[in-house]
PDB file of C-alpha atoms in Angstrom:
ATOM      1  CA  UNK A   1     -18.513 -10.347  35.145  1.00 44.00           C
ATOM      2  CA  UNK A   2     -20.359  -9.990  31.829  1.00 48.00           C
ATOM      3  CA  UNK A   3     -17.837  -7.397  30.602  1.00 44.00           C
ATOM      4  CA  UNK A   4     -14.962  -9.655  31.590  1.00 45.00           C
ATOM      5  CA  UNK A   5     -16.535 -12.571  29.737  1.00 43.00           C
ATOM      6  CA  UNK A   6     -17.127 -10.467  26.618  1.00 44.00           C
ATOM      7  CA  UNK A   7     -13.569  -9.118  26.687  1.00 48.00           C
ATOM      8  CA  UNK A   8     -12.262 -12.670  26.923  1.00 47.00           C
ATOM      9  CA  UNK A   9     -14.546 -13.808  24.106  1.00 47.00           C
ATOM     10  CA  UNK A  10     -13.435 -10.953  21.851  1.00 54.00           C
ATOM     11  CA  UNK A  11      -9.733 -11.578  22.393  1.00 61.00           C
ATOM     12  CA  UNK A  12      -7.698 -12.950  19.486  1.00 84.00           C
ATOM     13  CA  UNK A  13      -4.031 -13.645  18.941  1.00 90.00           C
ATOM     14  CA  UNK A  14      -1.725 -10.963  17.586  1.00 93.00           C
ATOM     15  CA  UNK A  15      -0.675 -12.125  14.084  1.00 94.00           C
ATOM     16  CA  UNK A  16       2.889 -10.941  14.743  1.00 95.00           C
ATOM     17  CA  UNK A  17       3.662 -12.379  18.185  1.00 94.00           C
ATOM     18  CA  UNK A  18       0.625 -14.537  19.059  1.00 91.00           C
ATOM     19  CA  UNK A  19      -0.078 -12.628  22.284  1.00 90.00           C
ATOM     20  CA  UNK A  20      -3.727 -12.266  23.185  1.00 89.00           C
ATOM     21  CA  UNK A  21      -5.153  -8.943  21.982  1.00 89.00           C
ATOM     22  CA  UNK A  22      -8.447  -7.205  21.339  1.00 86.00           C
ATOM     23  CA  UNK A  23      -6.915  -5.136  18.519  1.00 89.00           C
ATOM     24  CA  UNK A  24      -5.543  -6.004  15.101  1.00 93.00           C
ATOM     25  CA  UNK A  25      -2.064  -6.291  16.610  1.00 94.00           C
ATOM     26  CA  UNK A  26      -1.137  -6.203  20.288  1.00 94.00           C
ATOM     27  CA  UNK A  27      -0.030  -3.048  22.089  1.00 94.00           C
ATOM     28  CA  UNK A  28       3.580  -4.196  22.255  1.00 96.00           C
ATOM     29  CA  UNK A  29       3.806  -4.873  18.511  1.00 96.00           C
ATOM     30  CA  UNK A  30       2.011  -1.595  17.791  1.00 96.00           C
ATOM     31  CA  UNK A  31       4.669   0.267  19.796  1.00 96.00           C
ATOM     32  CA  UNK A  32       7.442  -1.602  17.978  1.00 96.00           C
ATOM     33  CA  UNK A  33       5.881  -0.857  14.590  1.00 96.00           C
ATOM     34  CA  UNK A  34       5.528   2.832  15.432  1.00 94.00           C
ATOM     35  CA  UNK A  35       9.267   2.959  16.123  1.00 94.00           C
ATOM     36  CA  UNK A  36       9.795   2.006  12.454  1.00 94.00           C
ATOM     37  CA  UNK A  37       8.287   5.312  11.282  1.00 93.00           C
ATOM     38  CA  UNK A  38      10.298   6.770   8.412  1.00 94.00           C
ATOM     39  CA  UNK A  39      12.409   9.745   9.648  1.00 92.00           C
ATOM     40  CA  UNK A  40      11.677  11.648   6.421  1.00 93.00           C
ATOM     41  CA  UNK A  41       8.391  10.384   4.967  1.00 95.00           C
ATOM     42  CA  UNK A  42       8.462  12.941   2.144  1.00 93.00           C
ATOM     43  CA  UNK A  43      12.166  12.484   1.251  1.00 92.00           C
ATOM     44  CA  UNK A  44      11.284  10.837  -2.070  1.00 93.00           C
ATOM     45  CA  UNK A  45       8.492  13.266  -2.935  1.00 94.00           C
ATOM     46  CA  UNK A  46      10.140  14.523  -6.108  1.00 93.00           C
ATOM     47  CA  UNK A  47       9.991  13.860  -9.868  1.00 92.00           C
ATOM     48  CA  UNK A  48       9.605  11.754 -11.865  1.00 92.00           C
ATOM     49  CA  UNK A  49       7.418   9.783  -9.433  1.00 94.00           C
ATOM     50  CA  UNK A  50       6.955  11.480  -6.062  1.00 95.00           C
ATOM     51  CA  UNK A  51       6.727   8.934  -3.227  1.00 96.00           C
ATOM     52  CA  UNK A  52       5.495   9.336   0.342  1.00 96.00           C
ATOM     53  CA  UNK A  53       6.075   6.561   2.858  1.00 96.00           C
ATOM     54  CA  UNK A  54       5.022   5.948   6.432  1.00 97.00           C
ATOM     55  CA  UNK A  55       7.697   3.476   7.513  1.00 97.00           C
ATOM     56  CA  UNK A  56      11.134   2.056   6.845  1.00 96.00           C
ATOM     57  CA  UNK A  57      11.067  -1.305   5.074  1.00 95.00           C
ATOM     58  CA  UNK A  58      12.841  -3.596   7.503  1.00 93.00           C
ATOM     59  CA  UNK A  59      12.457  -5.193  10.918  1.00 93.00           C
ATOM     60  CA  UNK A  60       8.923  -5.631  12.209  1.00 95.00           C
ATOM     61  CA  UNK A  61       7.387  -3.575   9.378  1.00 96.00           C
ATOM     62  CA  UNK A  62       8.853  -5.985   6.827  1.00 96.00           C
ATOM     63  CA  UNK A  63       7.520  -8.898   8.850  1.00 96.00           C
ATOM     64  CA  UNK A  64       4.075  -7.285   9.216  1.00 97.00           C
ATOM     65  CA  UNK A  65       3.796  -6.790   5.448  1.00 97.00           C
ATOM     66  CA  UNK A  66       4.943 -10.365   4.779  1.00 96.00           C
ATOM     67  CA  UNK A  67       2.458 -11.790   7.306  1.00 96.00           C
ATOM     68  CA  UNK A  68      -0.312  -9.661   5.805  1.00 96.00           C
ATOM     69  CA  UNK A  69       0.428 -10.880   2.282  1.00 95.00           C
ATOM     70  CA  UNK A  70       1.565 -14.466   2.696  1.00 95.00           C
ATOM     71  CA  UNK A  71      -0.012 -15.699   5.953  1.00 94.00           C
ATOM     72  CA  UNK A  72      -3.633 -14.714   5.291  1.00 94.00           C
ATOM     73  CA  UNK A  73      -3.755 -11.795   7.731  1.00 94.00           C
ATOM     74  CA  UNK A  74      -5.461  -9.036   5.682  1.00 95.00           C
ATOM     75  CA  UNK A  75      -6.578  -7.173   8.816  1.00 95.00           C
ATOM     76  CA  UNK A  76      -3.021  -5.860   9.245  1.00 96.00           C
ATOM     77  CA  UNK A  77      -3.774  -3.512   6.344  1.00 97.00           C
ATOM     78  CA  UNK A  78      -6.101  -1.468   8.575  1.00 96.00           C
ATOM     79  CA  UNK A  79      -3.526   0.093  10.936  1.00 96.00           C
ATOM     80  CA  UNK A  80      -0.927   0.339   8.160  1.00 97.00           C
ATOM     81  CA  UNK A  81      -3.348   2.265   5.950  1.00 98.00           C
ATOM     82  CA  UNK A  82      -4.400   4.468   8.857  1.00 97.00           C
ATOM     83  CA  UNK A  83      -0.805   5.391   9.702  1.00 97.00           C
ATOM     84  CA  UNK A  84      -0.062   6.100   6.048  1.00 97.00           C
ATOM     85  CA  UNK A  85      -3.153   8.323   5.892  1.00 96.00           C
ATOM     86  CA  UNK A  86      -2.113  10.207   9.019  1.00 96.00           C
ATOM     87  CA  UNK A  87       1.307  10.773   7.440  1.00 96.00           C
ATOM     88  CA  UNK A  88      -0.344  12.169   4.305  1.00 95.00           C
ATOM     89  CA  UNK A  89      -2.463  14.575   6.355  1.00 93.00           C
ATOM     90  CA  UNK A  90       0.472  15.610   8.532  1.00 92.00           C
ATOM     91  CA  UNK A  91       2.629  16.614   5.578  1.00 88.00           C
ATOM     92  CA  UNK A  92      -0.230  18.124   3.548  1.00 73.00           C
ATOM     93  CA  UNK A  93       1.619  17.576   0.298  1.00 70.00           C
ATOM     94  CA  UNK A  94      -1.463  18.317  -1.781  1.00 71.00           C
ATOM     95  CA  UNK A  95      -4.334  20.132  -0.068  1.00 66.00           C
ATOM     96  CA  UNK A  96      -6.441  19.976  -3.236  1.00 66.00           C
ATOM     97  CA  UNK A  97      -9.743  18.130  -2.904  1.00 66.00           C
ATOM     98  CA  UNK A  98     -10.072  16.505  -6.336  1.00 83.00           C
ATOM     99  CA  UNK A  99      -7.808  13.536  -5.716  1.00 92.00           C
ATOM    100  CA  UNK A 100      -8.669   9.963  -6.647  1.00 94.00           C
ATOM    101  CA  UNK A 101      -6.842   7.211  -4.767  1.00 96.00           C
ATOM    102  CA  UNK A 102      -6.080   4.065  -6.786  1.00 97.00           C
ATOM    103  CA  UNK A 103      -4.399   0.983  -5.307  1.00 97.00           C
ATOM    104  CA  UNK A 104      -1.819  -0.846  -7.402  1.00 96.00           C
ATOM    105  CA  UNK A 105      -3.800  -3.854  -8.673  1.00 94.00           C
ATOM    106  CA  UNK A 106      -2.892  -7.518  -8.659  1.00 92.00           C
ATOM    107  CA  UNK A 107      -3.526  -9.810 -11.592  1.00 89.00           C
ATOM    108  CA  UNK A 108      -6.895 -11.542 -11.197  1.00 90.00           C
ATOM    109  CA  UNK A 109      -5.302 -14.995 -10.960  1.00 91.00           C
ATOM    110  CA  UNK A 110      -2.920 -13.945  -8.202  1.00 90.00           C
ATOM    111  CA  UNK A 111      -5.634 -12.106  -6.293  1.00 92.00           C
ATOM    112  CA  UNK A 112      -7.906 -15.137  -6.498  1.00 93.00           C
ATOM    113  CA  UNK A 113      -5.112 -17.270  -5.103  1.00 93.00           C
ATOM    114  CA  UNK A 114      -4.396 -14.859  -2.211  1.00 94.00           C
ATOM    115  CA  UNK A 115      -8.014 -13.915  -1.645  1.00 95.00           C
ATOM    116  CA  UNK A 116      -7.433 -10.157  -1.481  1.00 95.00           C
ATOM    117  CA  UNK A 117      -5.253  -7.328  -2.746  1.00 96.00           C
ATOM    118  CA  UNK A 118      -3.363  -5.887   0.215  1.00 97.00           C
ATOM    119  CA  UNK A 119      -2.847  -2.560  -1.588  1.00 97.00           C
ATOM    120  CA  UNK A 120      -6.624  -2.199  -1.964  1.00 97.00           C
ATOM    121  CA  UNK A 121      -7.168  -2.877   1.750  1.00 97.00           C
ATOM    122  CA  UNK A 122      -4.474  -0.352   2.658  1.00 98.00           C
ATOM    123  CA  UNK A 123      -6.086   2.175   0.306  1.00 98.00           C
ATOM    124  CA  UNK A 124      -9.496   1.680   1.946  1.00 97.00           C
ATOM    125  CA  UNK A 125      -8.073   2.437   5.390  1.00 97.00           C
ATOM    126  CA  UNK A 126      -6.020   5.317   3.954  1.00 97.00           C
ATOM    127  CA  UNK A 127      -9.144   6.914   2.468  1.00 96.00           C
ATOM    128  CA  UNK A 128     -11.154   6.418   5.656  1.00 97.00           C
ATOM    129  CA  UNK A 129      -8.430   8.387   7.431  1.00 96.00           C
ATOM    130  CA  UNK A 130      -7.891  11.126   4.839  1.00 94.00           C
ATOM    131  CA  UNK A 131     -11.399  11.472   3.417  1.00 93.00           C
ATOM    132  CA  UNK A 132     -10.029  11.172  -0.123  1.00 93.00           C
ATOM    133  CA  UNK A 133     -12.056   9.457  -2.855  1.00 93.00           C
ATOM    134  CA  UNK A 134     -11.223   5.799  -3.473  1.00 95.00           C
ATOM    135  CA  UNK A 135     -11.375   4.183  -6.906  1.00 94.00           C
ATOM    136  CA  UNK A 136     -10.644   0.514  -6.265  1.00 91.00           C
ATOM    137  CA  UNK A 137     -10.697  -0.555  -9.911  1.00 88.00           C
ATOM    138  CA  UNK A 138      -9.152   2.446 -11.601  1.00 90.00           C
ATOM    139  CA  UNK A 139      -6.397   0.247 -12.989  1.00 93.00           C
ATOM    140  CA  UNK A 140      -6.450  -3.397 -14.041  1.00 91.00           C
ATOM    141  CA  UNK A 141      -3.411  -5.650 -14.226  1.00 90.00           C
ATOM    142  CA  UNK A 142      -3.634  -7.533 -17.503  1.00 83.00           C
ATOM    143  CA  UNK A 143      -0.252  -9.243 -17.498  1.00 65.00           C
ATOM    144  CA  UNK A 144       0.570 -11.932 -14.958  1.00 60.00           C
ATOM    145  CA  UNK A 145       4.173 -10.921 -14.399  1.00 54.00           C
ATOM    146  CA  UNK A 146       6.814 -13.088 -12.781  1.00 48.00           C
ATOM    147  CA  UNK A 147       7.995 -12.351  -9.241  1.00 51.00           C
ATOM    148  CA  UNK A 148      10.129  -9.213  -9.040  1.00 44.00           C
ATOM    149  CA  UNK A 149      12.466 -10.615  -6.404  1.00 50.00           C
ATOM    150  CA  UNK A 150      15.945 -11.278  -7.772  1.00 50.00           C
ATOM    151  CA  UNK A 151      15.456  -9.310 -10.997  1.00 44.00           C
ATOM    152  CA  UNK A 152      17.633  -6.357 -11.964  1.00 47.00           C
ATOM    153  CA  UNK A 153      16.067  -2.910 -12.291  1.00 47.00           C
ATOM    154  CA  UNK A 154      15.964  -3.140 -16.089  1.00 54.00           C
ATOM    155  CA  UNK A 155      14.524  -6.663 -15.959  1.00 48.00           C
ATOM    156  CA  UNK A 156      11.843  -5.486 -13.520  1.00 49.00           C
ATOM    157  CA  UNK A 157      10.829  -2.724 -15.910  1.00 45.00           C
ATOM    158  CA  UNK A 158      10.685  -5.148 -18.858  1.00 50.00           C
ATOM    159  CA  UNK A 159       8.701  -7.580 -16.723  1.00 51.00           C
ATOM    160  CA  UNK A 160       6.101  -4.889 -15.991  1.00 55.00           C
ATOM    161  CA  UNK A 161       5.964  -3.212 -19.404  1.00 54.00           C
ATOM    162  CA  UNK A 162       2.344  -2.645 -20.446  1.00 66.00           C
ATOM    163  CA  UNK A 163       1.115  -4.622 -17.432  1.00 77.00           C
ATOM    164  CA  UNK A 164      -1.764  -2.233 -16.664  1.00 89.00           C
ATOM    165  CA  UNK A 165      -4.800  -0.789 -18.416  1.00 89.00           C
ATOM    166  CA  UNK A 166      -7.110   2.041 -17.304  1.00 90.00           C
ATOM    167  CA  UNK A 167     -10.731   1.275 -16.556  1.00 87.00           C
ATOM    168  CA  UNK A 168     -13.148   3.200 -18.786  1.00 83.00           C
ATOM    169  CA  UNK A 169     -15.021   4.649 -15.800  1.00 82.00           C
ATOM    170  CA  UNK A 170     -11.894   6.460 -14.643  1.00 83.00           C
ATOM    171  CA  UNK A 171     -11.457   8.099 -18.047  1.00 78.00           C
ATOM    172  CA  UNK A 172     -15.150   8.948 -18.249  1.00 78.00           C
ATOM    173  CA  UNK A 173     -15.813  10.368 -14.793  1.00 74.00           C
ATOM    174  CA  UNK A 174     -12.431  11.287 -13.290  1.00 75.00           C
ATOM    175  CA  UNK A 175     -10.437  12.582 -16.264  1.00 73.00           C
ATOM    176  CA  UNK A 176      -9.794  15.927 -14.529  1.00 78.00           C
ATOM    177  CA  UNK A 177      -8.907  14.471 -11.139  1.00 84.00           C
ATOM    178  CA  UNK A 178      -5.367  13.902  -9.906  1.00 91.00           C
ATOM    179  CA  UNK A 179      -4.451  10.310  -9.078  1.00 94.00           C
ATOM    180  CA  UNK A 180      -2.583   9.137  -6.005  1.00 96.00           C
ATOM    181  CA  UNK A 181      -1.431   5.528  -6.206  1.00 97.00           C
ATOM    182  CA  UNK A 182      -1.214   3.304  -3.117  1.00 98.00           C
ATOM    183  CA  UNK A 183       0.988   0.259  -2.542  1.00 97.00           C
ATOM    184  CA  UNK A 184       2.430  -1.685   0.372  1.00 97.00           C
ATOM    185  CA  UNK A 185       6.121  -1.198  -0.424  1.00 96.00           C
ATOM    186  CA  UNK A 186       8.189   0.865  -2.844  1.00 95.00           C
ATOM    187  CA  UNK A 187      11.675  -0.369  -3.734  1.00 88.00           C
ATOM    188  CA  UNK A 188      13.047   0.057  -7.264  1.00 83.00           C
ATOM    189  CA  UNK A 189       9.888   1.760  -8.484  1.00 87.00           C
ATOM    190  CA  UNK A 190       9.368  -0.522 -11.500  1.00 86.00           C
ATOM    191  CA  UNK A 191       5.747  -1.290 -10.601  1.00 88.00           C
ATOM    192  CA  UNK A 192       4.913   2.351  -9.938  1.00 91.00           C
ATOM    193  CA  UNK A 193       6.656   3.471 -13.134  1.00 91.00           C
ATOM    194  CA  UNK A 194       4.573   1.100 -15.247  1.00 89.00           C
ATOM    195  CA  UNK A 195       1.310   2.214 -13.623  1.00 93.00           C
ATOM    196  CA  UNK A 196       2.192   5.905 -13.844  1.00 94.00           C
ATOM    197  CA  UNK A 197       3.192   5.593 -17.509  1.00 92.00           C
ATOM    198  CA  UNK A 198      -0.152   3.981 -18.337  1.00 91.00           C
ATOM    199  CA  UNK A 199      -2.083   6.759 -16.597  1.00 92.00           C
ATOM    200  CA  UNK A 200      -0.059   9.650 -17.999  1.00 91.00           C
ATOM    201  CA  UNK A 201      -0.267   8.313 -21.558  1.00 89.00           C
ATOM    202  CA  UNK A 202      -4.026   8.843 -21.295  1.00 88.00           C
ATOM    203  CA  UNK A 203      -3.588  12.409 -20.052  1.00 89.00           C
ATOM    204  CA  UNK A 204      -4.315  11.667 -16.399  1.00 91.00           C
ATOM    205  CA  UNK A 205      -2.362  13.680 -13.839  1.00 90.00           C
ATOM    206  CA  UNK A 206      -0.535  11.471 -11.328  1.00 93.00           C
ATOM    207  CA  UNK A 207       0.495  13.176  -8.096  1.00 93.00           C
ATOM    208  CA  UNK A 208       2.645  10.271  -7.009  1.00 95.00           C
ATOM    209  CA  UNK A 209       2.515   7.162  -4.857  1.00 97.00           C
ATOM    210  CA  UNK A 210       1.973   6.639  -1.130  1.00 97.00           C
ATOM    211  CA  UNK A 211       3.518   3.426   0.207  1.00 97.00           C
ATOM    212  CA  UNK A 212       3.459   1.918   3.664  1.00 98.00           C
ATOM    213  CA  UNK A 213       7.224   1.457   3.569  1.00 97.00           C
ATOM    214  CA  UNK A 214      10.331   2.235   1.576  1.00 95.00           C
ATOM    215  CA  UNK A 215      13.949   1.244   2.273  1.00 92.00           C
ATOM    216  CA  UNK A 216      16.215   3.915   3.674  1.00 80.00           C
ATOM    217  CA  UNK A 217      18.643   3.000   0.923  1.00 65.00           C
ATOM    218  CA  UNK A 218      17.779   1.734  -2.557  1.00 45.00           C
ATOM    219  CA  UNK A 219      18.201  -2.016  -2.637  1.00 41.00           C
ATOM    220  CA  UNK A 220      16.616  -4.997  -4.294  1.00 39.00           C
ATOM    221  CA  UNK A 221      13.580  -6.493  -2.606  1.00 40.00           C
ATOM    222  CA  UNK A 222      10.070  -7.704  -3.312  1.00 44.00           C
ATOM    223  CA  UNK A 223       7.939  -5.119  -5.050  1.00 49.00           C
TER     224      UNK A 223
END
């Protein structure tokens, strides 16, 4: 009876379907999300910015990311980061140990408004799964850019030009490490390009970016 009471007490509602669940998302939504696994996670792992993704940006994955970001459900980052980490380990793209994981940062004003940076939460779960070193504040976003949605590729790049700076601790203690960036979605690559440019201009090696989801085909979306 006590176990049944505790189980009932610990139940919460799935943020995606509102079913009762003891997990972050319910078993049904977990199964549906797993079906959105990218058929070729390493398909974009090539220059100039290699990208690894766990899922296809659409359907329930798109909804999960939107709910995580815009409906105050940061806990969704935990399974997404875990699945991304498992994908990294499965494909063993870089077996080297000296890798520093850096989440794509939000501007301080935007993060204060949201209450958290979803990329940082994904990166934490990713590193718990992979055992890689996490550097939460390796990059700082110094420009409060306008929303990327609806902008052309060239306008996105202009919008993000010189948007990031490197924290001094990264240059001081991790100069010889290789950086892996983490973000929730990768679409046109404008955000990643700006971050990578900033890092490489200071002589830091960037392996690439791991994102929870990418579209199967290149198309405009939030980034």
